[in-house]
C-alpha atoms as an extended CHARMM CRD file, in Angstrom:
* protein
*
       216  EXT
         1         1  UNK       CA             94.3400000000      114.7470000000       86.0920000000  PROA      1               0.0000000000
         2         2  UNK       CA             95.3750000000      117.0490000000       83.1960000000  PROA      2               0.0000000000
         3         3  UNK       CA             97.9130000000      118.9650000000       84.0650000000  PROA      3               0.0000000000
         4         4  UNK       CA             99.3000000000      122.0430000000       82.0550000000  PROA      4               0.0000000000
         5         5  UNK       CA            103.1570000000      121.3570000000       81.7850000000  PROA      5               0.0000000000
         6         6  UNK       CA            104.3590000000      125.0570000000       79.6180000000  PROA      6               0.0000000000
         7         7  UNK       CA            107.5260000000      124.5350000000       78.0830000000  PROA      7               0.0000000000
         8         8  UNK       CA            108.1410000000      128.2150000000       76.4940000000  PROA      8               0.0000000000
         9         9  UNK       CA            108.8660000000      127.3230000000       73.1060000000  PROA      9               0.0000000000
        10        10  UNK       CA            105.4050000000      125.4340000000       73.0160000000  PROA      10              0.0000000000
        11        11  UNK       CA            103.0210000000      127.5300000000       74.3980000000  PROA      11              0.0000000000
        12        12  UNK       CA            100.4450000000      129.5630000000       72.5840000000  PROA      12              0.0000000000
        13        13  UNK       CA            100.9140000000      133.4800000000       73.4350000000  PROA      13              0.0000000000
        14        14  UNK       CA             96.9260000000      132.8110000000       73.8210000000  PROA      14              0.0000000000
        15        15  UNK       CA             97.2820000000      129.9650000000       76.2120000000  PROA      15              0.0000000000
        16        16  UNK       CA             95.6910000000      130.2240000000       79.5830000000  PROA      16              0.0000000000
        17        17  UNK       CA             95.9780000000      128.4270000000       82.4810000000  PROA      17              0.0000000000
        18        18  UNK       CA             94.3000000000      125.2640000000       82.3120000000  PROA      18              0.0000000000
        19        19  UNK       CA             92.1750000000      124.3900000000       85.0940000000  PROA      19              0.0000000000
        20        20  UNK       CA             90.8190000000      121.1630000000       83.6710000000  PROA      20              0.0000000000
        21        21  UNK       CA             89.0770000000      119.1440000000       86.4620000000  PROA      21              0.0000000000
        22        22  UNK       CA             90.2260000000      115.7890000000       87.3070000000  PROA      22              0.0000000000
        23        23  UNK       CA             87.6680000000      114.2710000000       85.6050000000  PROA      23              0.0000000000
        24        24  UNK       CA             87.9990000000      115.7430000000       82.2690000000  PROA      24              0.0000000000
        25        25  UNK       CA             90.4080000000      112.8880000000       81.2630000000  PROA      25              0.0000000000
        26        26  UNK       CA             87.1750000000      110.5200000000       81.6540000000  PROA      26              0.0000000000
        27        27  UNK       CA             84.8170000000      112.4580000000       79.8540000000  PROA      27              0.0000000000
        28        28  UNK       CA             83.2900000000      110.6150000000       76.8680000000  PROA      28              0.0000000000
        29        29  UNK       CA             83.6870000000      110.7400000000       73.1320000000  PROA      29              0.0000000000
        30        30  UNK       CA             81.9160000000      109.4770000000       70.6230000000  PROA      30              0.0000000000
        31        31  UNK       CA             83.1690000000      107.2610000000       67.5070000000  PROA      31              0.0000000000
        32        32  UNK       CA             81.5400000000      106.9120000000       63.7140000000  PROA      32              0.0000000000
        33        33  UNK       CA             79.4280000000      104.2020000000       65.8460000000  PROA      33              0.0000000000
        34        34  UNK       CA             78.4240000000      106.2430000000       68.8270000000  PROA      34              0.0000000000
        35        35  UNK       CA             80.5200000000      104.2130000000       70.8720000000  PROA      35              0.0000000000
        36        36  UNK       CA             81.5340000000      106.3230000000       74.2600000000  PROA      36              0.0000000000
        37        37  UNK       CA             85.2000000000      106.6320000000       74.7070000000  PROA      37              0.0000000000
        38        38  UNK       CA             87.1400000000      108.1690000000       77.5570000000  PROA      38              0.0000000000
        39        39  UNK       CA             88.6340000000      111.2680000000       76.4210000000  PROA      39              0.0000000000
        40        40  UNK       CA             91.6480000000      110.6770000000       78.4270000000  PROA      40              0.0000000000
        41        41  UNK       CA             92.2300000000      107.1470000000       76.3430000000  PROA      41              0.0000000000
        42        42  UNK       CA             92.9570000000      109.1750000000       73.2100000000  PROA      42              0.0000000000
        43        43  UNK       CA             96.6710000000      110.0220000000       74.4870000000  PROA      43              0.0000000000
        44        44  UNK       CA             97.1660000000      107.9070000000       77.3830000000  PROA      44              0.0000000000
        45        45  UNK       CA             99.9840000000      105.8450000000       75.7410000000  PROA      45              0.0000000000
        46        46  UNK       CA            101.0210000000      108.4410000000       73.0410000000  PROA      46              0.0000000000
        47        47  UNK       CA            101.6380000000      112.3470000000       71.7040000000  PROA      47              0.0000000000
        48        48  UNK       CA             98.6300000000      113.2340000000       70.1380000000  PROA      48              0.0000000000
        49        49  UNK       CA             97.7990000000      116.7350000000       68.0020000000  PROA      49              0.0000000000
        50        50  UNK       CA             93.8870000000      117.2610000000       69.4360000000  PROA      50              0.0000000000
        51        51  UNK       CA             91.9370000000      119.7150000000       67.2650000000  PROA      51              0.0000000000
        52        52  UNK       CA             88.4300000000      120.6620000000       68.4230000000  PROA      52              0.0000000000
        53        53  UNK       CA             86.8190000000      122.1260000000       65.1220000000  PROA      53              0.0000000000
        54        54  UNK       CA             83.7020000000      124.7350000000       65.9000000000  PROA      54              0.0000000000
        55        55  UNK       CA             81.0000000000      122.9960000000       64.2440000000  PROA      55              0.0000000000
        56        56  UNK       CA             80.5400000000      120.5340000000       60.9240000000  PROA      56              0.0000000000
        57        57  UNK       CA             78.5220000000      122.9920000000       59.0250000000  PROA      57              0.0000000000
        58        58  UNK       CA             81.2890000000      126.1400000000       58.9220000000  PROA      58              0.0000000000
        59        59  UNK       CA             83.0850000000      126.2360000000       56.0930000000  PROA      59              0.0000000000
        60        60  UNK       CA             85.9790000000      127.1510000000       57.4750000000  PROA      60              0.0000000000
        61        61  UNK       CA             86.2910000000      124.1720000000       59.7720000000  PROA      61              0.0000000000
        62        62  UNK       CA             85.6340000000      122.0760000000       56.9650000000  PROA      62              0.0000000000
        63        63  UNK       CA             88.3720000000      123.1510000000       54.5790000000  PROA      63              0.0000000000
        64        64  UNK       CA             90.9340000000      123.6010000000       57.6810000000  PROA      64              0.0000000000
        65        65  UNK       CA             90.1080000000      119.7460000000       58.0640000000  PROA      65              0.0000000000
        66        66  UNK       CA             90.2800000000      118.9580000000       54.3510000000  PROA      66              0.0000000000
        67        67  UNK       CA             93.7650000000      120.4840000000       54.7190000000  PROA      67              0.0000000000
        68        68  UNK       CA             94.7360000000      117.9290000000       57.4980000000  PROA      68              0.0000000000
        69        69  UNK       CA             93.4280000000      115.5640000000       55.5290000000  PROA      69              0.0000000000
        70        70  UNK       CA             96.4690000000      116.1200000000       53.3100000000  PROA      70              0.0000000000
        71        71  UNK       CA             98.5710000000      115.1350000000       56.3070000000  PROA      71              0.0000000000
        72        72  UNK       CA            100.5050000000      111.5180000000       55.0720000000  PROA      72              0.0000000000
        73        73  UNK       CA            100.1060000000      109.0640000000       57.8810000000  PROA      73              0.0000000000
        74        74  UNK       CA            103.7260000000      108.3680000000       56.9940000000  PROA      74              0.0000000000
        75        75  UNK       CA            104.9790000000      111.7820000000       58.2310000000  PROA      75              0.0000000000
        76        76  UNK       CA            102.8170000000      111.0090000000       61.4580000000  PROA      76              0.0000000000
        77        77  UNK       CA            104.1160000000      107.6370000000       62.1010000000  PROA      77              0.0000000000
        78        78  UNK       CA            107.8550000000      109.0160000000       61.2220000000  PROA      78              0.0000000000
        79        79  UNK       CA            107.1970000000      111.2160000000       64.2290000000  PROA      79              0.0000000000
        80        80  UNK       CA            105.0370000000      109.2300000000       66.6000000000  PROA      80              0.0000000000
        81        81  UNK       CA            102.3690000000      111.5240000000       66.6270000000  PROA      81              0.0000000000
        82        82  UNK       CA             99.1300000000      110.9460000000       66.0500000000  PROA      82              0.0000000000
        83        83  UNK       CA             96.0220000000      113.1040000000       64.5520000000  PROA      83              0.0000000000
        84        84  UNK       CA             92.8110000000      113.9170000000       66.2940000000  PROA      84              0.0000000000
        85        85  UNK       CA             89.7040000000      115.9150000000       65.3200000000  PROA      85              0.0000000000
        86        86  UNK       CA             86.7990000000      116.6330000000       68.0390000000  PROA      86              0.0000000000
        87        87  UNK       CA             83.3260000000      117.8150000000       66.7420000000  PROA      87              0.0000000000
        88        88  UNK       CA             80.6070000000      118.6560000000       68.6320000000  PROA      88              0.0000000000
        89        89  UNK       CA             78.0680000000      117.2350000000       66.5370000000  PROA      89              0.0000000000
        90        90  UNK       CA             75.8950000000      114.3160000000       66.5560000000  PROA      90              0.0000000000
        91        91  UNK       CA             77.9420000000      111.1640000000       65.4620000000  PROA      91              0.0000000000
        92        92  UNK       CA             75.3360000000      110.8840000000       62.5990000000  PROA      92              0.0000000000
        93        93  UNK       CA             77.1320000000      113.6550000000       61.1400000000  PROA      93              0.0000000000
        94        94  UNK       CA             81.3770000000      111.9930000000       61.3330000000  PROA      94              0.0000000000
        95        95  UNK       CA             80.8310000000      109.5450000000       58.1400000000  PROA      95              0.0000000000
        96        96  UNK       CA             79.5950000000      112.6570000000       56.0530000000  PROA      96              0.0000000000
        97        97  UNK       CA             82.2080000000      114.8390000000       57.2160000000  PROA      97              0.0000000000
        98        98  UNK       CA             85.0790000000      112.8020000000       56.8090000000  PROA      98              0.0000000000
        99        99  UNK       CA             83.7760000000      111.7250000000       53.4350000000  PROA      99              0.0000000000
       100       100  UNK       CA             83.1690000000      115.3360000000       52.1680000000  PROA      100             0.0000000000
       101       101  UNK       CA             86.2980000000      116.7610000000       53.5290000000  PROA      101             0.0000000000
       102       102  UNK       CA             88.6650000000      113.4770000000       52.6660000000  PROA      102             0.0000000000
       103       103  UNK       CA             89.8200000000      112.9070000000       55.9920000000  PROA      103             0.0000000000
       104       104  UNK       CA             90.9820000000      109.5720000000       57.0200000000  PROA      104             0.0000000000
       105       105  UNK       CA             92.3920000000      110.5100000000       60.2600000000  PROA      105             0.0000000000
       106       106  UNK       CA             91.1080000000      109.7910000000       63.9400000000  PROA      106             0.0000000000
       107       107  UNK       CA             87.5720000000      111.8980000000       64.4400000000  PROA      107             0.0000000000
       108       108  UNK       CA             85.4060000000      111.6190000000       67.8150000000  PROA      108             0.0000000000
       109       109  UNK       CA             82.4670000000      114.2490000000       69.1540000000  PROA      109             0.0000000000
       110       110  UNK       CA             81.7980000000      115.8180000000       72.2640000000  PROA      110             0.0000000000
       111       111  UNK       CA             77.9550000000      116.7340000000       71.7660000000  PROA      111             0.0000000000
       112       112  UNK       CA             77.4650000000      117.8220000000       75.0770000000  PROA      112             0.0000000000
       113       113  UNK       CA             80.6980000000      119.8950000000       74.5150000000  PROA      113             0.0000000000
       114       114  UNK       CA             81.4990000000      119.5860000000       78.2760000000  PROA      114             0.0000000000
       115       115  UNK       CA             85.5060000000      118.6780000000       76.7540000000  PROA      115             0.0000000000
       116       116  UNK       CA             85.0720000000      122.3050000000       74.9970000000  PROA      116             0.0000000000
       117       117  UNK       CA             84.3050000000      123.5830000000       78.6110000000  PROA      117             0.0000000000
       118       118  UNK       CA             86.2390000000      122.0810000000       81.2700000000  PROA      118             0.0000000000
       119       119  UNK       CA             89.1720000000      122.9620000000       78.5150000000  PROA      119             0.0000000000
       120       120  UNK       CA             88.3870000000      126.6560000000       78.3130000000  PROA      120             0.0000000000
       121       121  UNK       CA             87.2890000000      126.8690000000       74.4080000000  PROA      121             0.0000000000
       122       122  UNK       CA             85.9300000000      130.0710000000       74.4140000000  PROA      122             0.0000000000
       123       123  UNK       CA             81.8420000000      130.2890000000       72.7290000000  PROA      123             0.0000000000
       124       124  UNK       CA             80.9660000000      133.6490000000       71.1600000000  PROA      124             0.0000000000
       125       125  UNK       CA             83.1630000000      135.2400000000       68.9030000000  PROA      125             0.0000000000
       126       126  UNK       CA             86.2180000000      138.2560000000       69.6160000000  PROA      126             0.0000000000
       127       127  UNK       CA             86.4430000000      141.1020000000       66.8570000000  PROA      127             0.0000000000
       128       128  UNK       CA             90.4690000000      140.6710000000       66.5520000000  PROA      128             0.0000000000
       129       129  UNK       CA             92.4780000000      140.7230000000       63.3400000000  PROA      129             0.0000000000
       130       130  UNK       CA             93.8110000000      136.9180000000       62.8330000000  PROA      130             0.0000000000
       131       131  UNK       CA             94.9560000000      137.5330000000       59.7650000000  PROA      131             0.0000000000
       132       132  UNK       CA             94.9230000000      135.5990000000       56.2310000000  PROA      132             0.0000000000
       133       133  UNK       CA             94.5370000000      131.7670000000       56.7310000000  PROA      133             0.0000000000
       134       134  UNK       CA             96.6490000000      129.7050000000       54.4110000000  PROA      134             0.0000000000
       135       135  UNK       CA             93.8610000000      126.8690000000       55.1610000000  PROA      135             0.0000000000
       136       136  UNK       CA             90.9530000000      128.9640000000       54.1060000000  PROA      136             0.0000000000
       137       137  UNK       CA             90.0150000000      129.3860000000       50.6000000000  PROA      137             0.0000000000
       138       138  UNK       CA             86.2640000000      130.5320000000       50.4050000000  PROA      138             0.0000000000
       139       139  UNK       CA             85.3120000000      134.0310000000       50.7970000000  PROA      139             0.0000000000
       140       140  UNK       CA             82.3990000000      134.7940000000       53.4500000000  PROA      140             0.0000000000
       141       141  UNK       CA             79.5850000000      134.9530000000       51.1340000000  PROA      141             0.0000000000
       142       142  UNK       CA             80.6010000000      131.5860000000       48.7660000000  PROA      142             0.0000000000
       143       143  UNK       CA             81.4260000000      129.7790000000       51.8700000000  PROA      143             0.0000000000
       144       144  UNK       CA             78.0160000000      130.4880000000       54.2760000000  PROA      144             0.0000000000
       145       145  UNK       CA             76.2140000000      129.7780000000       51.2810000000  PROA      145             0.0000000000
       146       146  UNK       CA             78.0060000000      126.3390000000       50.9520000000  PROA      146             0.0000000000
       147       147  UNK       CA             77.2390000000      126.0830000000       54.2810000000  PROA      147             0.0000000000
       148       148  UNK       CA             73.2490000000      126.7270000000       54.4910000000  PROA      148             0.0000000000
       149       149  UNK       CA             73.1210000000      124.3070000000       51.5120000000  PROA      149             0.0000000000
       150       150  UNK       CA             74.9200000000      121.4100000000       52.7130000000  PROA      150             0.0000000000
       151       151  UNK       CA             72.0920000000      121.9370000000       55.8500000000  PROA      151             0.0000000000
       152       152  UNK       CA             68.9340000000      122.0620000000       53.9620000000  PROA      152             0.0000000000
       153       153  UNK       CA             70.4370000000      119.1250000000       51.7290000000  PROA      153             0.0000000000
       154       154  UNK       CA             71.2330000000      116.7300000000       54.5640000000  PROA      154             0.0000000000
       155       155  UNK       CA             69.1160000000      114.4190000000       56.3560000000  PROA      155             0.0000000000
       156       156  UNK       CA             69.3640000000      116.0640000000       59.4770000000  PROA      156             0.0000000000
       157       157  UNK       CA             67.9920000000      119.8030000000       59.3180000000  PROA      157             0.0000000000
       158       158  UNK       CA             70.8990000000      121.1570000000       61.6810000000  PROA      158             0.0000000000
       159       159  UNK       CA             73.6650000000      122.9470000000       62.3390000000  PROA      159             0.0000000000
       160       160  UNK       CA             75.8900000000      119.8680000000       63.4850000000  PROA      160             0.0000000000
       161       161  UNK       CA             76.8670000000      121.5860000000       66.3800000000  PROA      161             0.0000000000
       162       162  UNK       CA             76.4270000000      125.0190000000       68.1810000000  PROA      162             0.0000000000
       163       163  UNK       CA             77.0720000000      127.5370000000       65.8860000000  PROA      163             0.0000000000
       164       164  UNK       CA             78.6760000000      129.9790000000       68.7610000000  PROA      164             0.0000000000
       165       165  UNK       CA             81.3080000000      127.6700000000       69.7830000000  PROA      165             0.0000000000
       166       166  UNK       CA             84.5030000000      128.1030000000       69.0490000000  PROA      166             0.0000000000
       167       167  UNK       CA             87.4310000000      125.5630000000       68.8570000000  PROA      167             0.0000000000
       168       168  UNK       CA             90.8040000000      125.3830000000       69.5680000000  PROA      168             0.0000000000
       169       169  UNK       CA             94.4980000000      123.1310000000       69.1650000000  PROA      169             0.0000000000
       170       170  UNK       CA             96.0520000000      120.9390000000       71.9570000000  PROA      170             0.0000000000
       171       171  UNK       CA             99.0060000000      118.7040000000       72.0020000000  PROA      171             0.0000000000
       172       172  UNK       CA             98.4840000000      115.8910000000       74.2040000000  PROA      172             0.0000000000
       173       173  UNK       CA            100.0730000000      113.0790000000       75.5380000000  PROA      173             0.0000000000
       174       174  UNK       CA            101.4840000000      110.7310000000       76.7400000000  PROA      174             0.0000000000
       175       175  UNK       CA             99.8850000000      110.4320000000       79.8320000000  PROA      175             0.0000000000
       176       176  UNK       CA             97.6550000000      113.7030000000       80.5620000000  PROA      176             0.0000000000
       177       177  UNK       CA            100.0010000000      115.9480000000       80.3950000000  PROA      177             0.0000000000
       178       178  UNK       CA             99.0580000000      119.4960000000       77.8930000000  PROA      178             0.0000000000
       179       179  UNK       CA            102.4580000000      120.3700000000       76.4310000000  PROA      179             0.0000000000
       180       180  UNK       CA            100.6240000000      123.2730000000       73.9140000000  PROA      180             0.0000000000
       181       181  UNK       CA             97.3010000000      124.7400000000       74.0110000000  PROA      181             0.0000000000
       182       182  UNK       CA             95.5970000000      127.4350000000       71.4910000000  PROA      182             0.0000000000
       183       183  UNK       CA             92.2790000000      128.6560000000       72.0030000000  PROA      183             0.0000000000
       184       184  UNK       CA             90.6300000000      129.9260000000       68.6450000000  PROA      184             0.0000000000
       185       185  UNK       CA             88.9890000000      133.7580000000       69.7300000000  PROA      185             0.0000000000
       186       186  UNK       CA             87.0250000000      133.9800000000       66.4980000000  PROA      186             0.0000000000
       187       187  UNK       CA             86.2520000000      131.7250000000       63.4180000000  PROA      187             0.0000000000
       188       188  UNK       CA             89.4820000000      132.7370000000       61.5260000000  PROA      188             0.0000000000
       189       189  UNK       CA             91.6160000000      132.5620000000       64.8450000000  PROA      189             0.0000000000
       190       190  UNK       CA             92.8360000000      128.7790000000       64.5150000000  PROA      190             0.0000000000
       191       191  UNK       CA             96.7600000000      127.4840000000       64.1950000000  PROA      191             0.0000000000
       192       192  UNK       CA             98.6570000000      127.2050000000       61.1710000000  PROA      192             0.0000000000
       193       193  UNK       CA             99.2210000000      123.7030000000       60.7450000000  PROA      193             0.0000000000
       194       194  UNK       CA            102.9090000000      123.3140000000       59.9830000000  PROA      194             0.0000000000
       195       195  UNK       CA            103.2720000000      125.4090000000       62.9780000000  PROA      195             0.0000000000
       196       196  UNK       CA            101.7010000000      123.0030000000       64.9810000000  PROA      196             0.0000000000
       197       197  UNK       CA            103.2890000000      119.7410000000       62.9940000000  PROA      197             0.0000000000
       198       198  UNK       CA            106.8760000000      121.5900000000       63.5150000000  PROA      198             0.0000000000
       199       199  UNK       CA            106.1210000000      120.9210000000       67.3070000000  PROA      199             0.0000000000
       200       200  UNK       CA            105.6110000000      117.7030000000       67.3730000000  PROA      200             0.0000000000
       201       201  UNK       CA            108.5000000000      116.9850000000       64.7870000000  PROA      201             0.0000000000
       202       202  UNK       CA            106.5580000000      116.0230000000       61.8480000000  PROA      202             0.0000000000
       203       203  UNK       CA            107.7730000000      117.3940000000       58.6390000000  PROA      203             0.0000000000
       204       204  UNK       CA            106.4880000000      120.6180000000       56.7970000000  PROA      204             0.0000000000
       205       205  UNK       CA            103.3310000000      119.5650000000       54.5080000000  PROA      205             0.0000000000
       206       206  UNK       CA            102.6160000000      121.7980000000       50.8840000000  PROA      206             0.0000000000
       207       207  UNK       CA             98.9920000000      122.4020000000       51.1360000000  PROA      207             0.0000000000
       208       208  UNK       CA             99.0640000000      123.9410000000       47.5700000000  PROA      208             0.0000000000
       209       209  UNK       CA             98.4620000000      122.3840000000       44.8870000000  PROA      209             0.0000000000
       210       210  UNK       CA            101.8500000000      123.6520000000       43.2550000000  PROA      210             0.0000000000
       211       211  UNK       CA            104.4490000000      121.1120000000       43.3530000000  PROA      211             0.0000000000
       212       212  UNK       CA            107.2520000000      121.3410000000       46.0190000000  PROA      212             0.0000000000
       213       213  UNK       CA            110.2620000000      122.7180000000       44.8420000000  PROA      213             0.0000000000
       214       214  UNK       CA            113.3540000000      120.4940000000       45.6910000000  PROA      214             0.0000000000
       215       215  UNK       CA            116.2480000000      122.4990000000       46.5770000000  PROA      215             0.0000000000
       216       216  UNK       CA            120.1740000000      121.1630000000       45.2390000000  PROA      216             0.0000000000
């Protein structure tokens, strides 16, 4: 089973039970190939960061993504940890996402979104203040129209995933244990991601373009 195990310092002031059912750890997901894998197999034998996006299309899932994109493998490894994103699109859509968005990390679907369910993501959108994303960088209008472009330009007239669902931020494993779980209330509502990389003990990222500064 999945079992919620809160340690204070890790849970999201957001987080809600979890009432997974026993066979959420079995549910499939879907590779670049569209071959199944158990959900559960993703962080059986390791601490995983799990980060179910809302749909392909938004364009504030895709430059949240193109952020942990920037994520070096070597900071991951350093720490064990490994990265995860979960669409709820077709697996048509994971090559063109990943090569728009330049990320190079694990990526599965759910297009049944049953994972999104038995885990509580909520679908429909909260009016709540979540403040100004550092990840976001396109301003409503630029960024839907980006979006309805890239739709009416692809091969596949869709939305690559319902448009009402929302996503949400786990950390997983090993074993099926949740140590931290966030569920996004709105669009703009997802996790800083050196917040959630300072969990898991991998090292701050600079997600500007401005060079660190190196402190003597």
């Amino acid at each position: 089973d999945l079992v919620c195990r809160p340690r204070h310092a890790l849970v999201s002031h957001r987080a809600m039970a979890v009432t997974a059912p026993a066979a959420v750890a079995e549910l499939p997901v879907l590779d670049a190939r569209g071959q199944r894998v158990p959900f559960g197999a993703l962080f059986r034998e390791r601490r995983a960061v799990v980060v179910f996006v809302r749909h392909f299309l938004c364009y504030i899932c895709k430059e949240y993504v193109e952020d942990l994109a920037k994520i070096p493998k070597s900071f991951l490894q350093e720490a064990n940890v490994t990265l995860i994103v979960i669409g709820q699109s077709s697996y048509h859509h994971i090559e063109p996402f990943c090569r728009l968005t330049g990320y190079s990390h694990e990526i599965y679907v759910d297009p049944e979104r049953e994972i999104y369910k038995r885990l509580g993501m909520k679908r429909g959108e909260e009016i709540a203040s979540s403040g100004q994303s550092p990840h976001v960088k396109s301003n409503l209008l630029s960024g839907s129209l980006q979006s309805l472009w890239r739709a009416v330009t692809g091969p596949l007239f869709d939305f690559q995933g319902d448009p009402a669902q929302q996503g949400g931020i786990l950390i997983l494993g090993p074993g099926n244990n949740i140590h931290f779980i966030h569920r996004d209330r709105n669009r703009l509502d997802h996790k800083p991601i050196n917040s959630v990389l300072q969990l898991v003990g991998v090292q701050h990222v600079n997600f500007t373009n401005r060079p660190s500064v190196i402190h003597v």
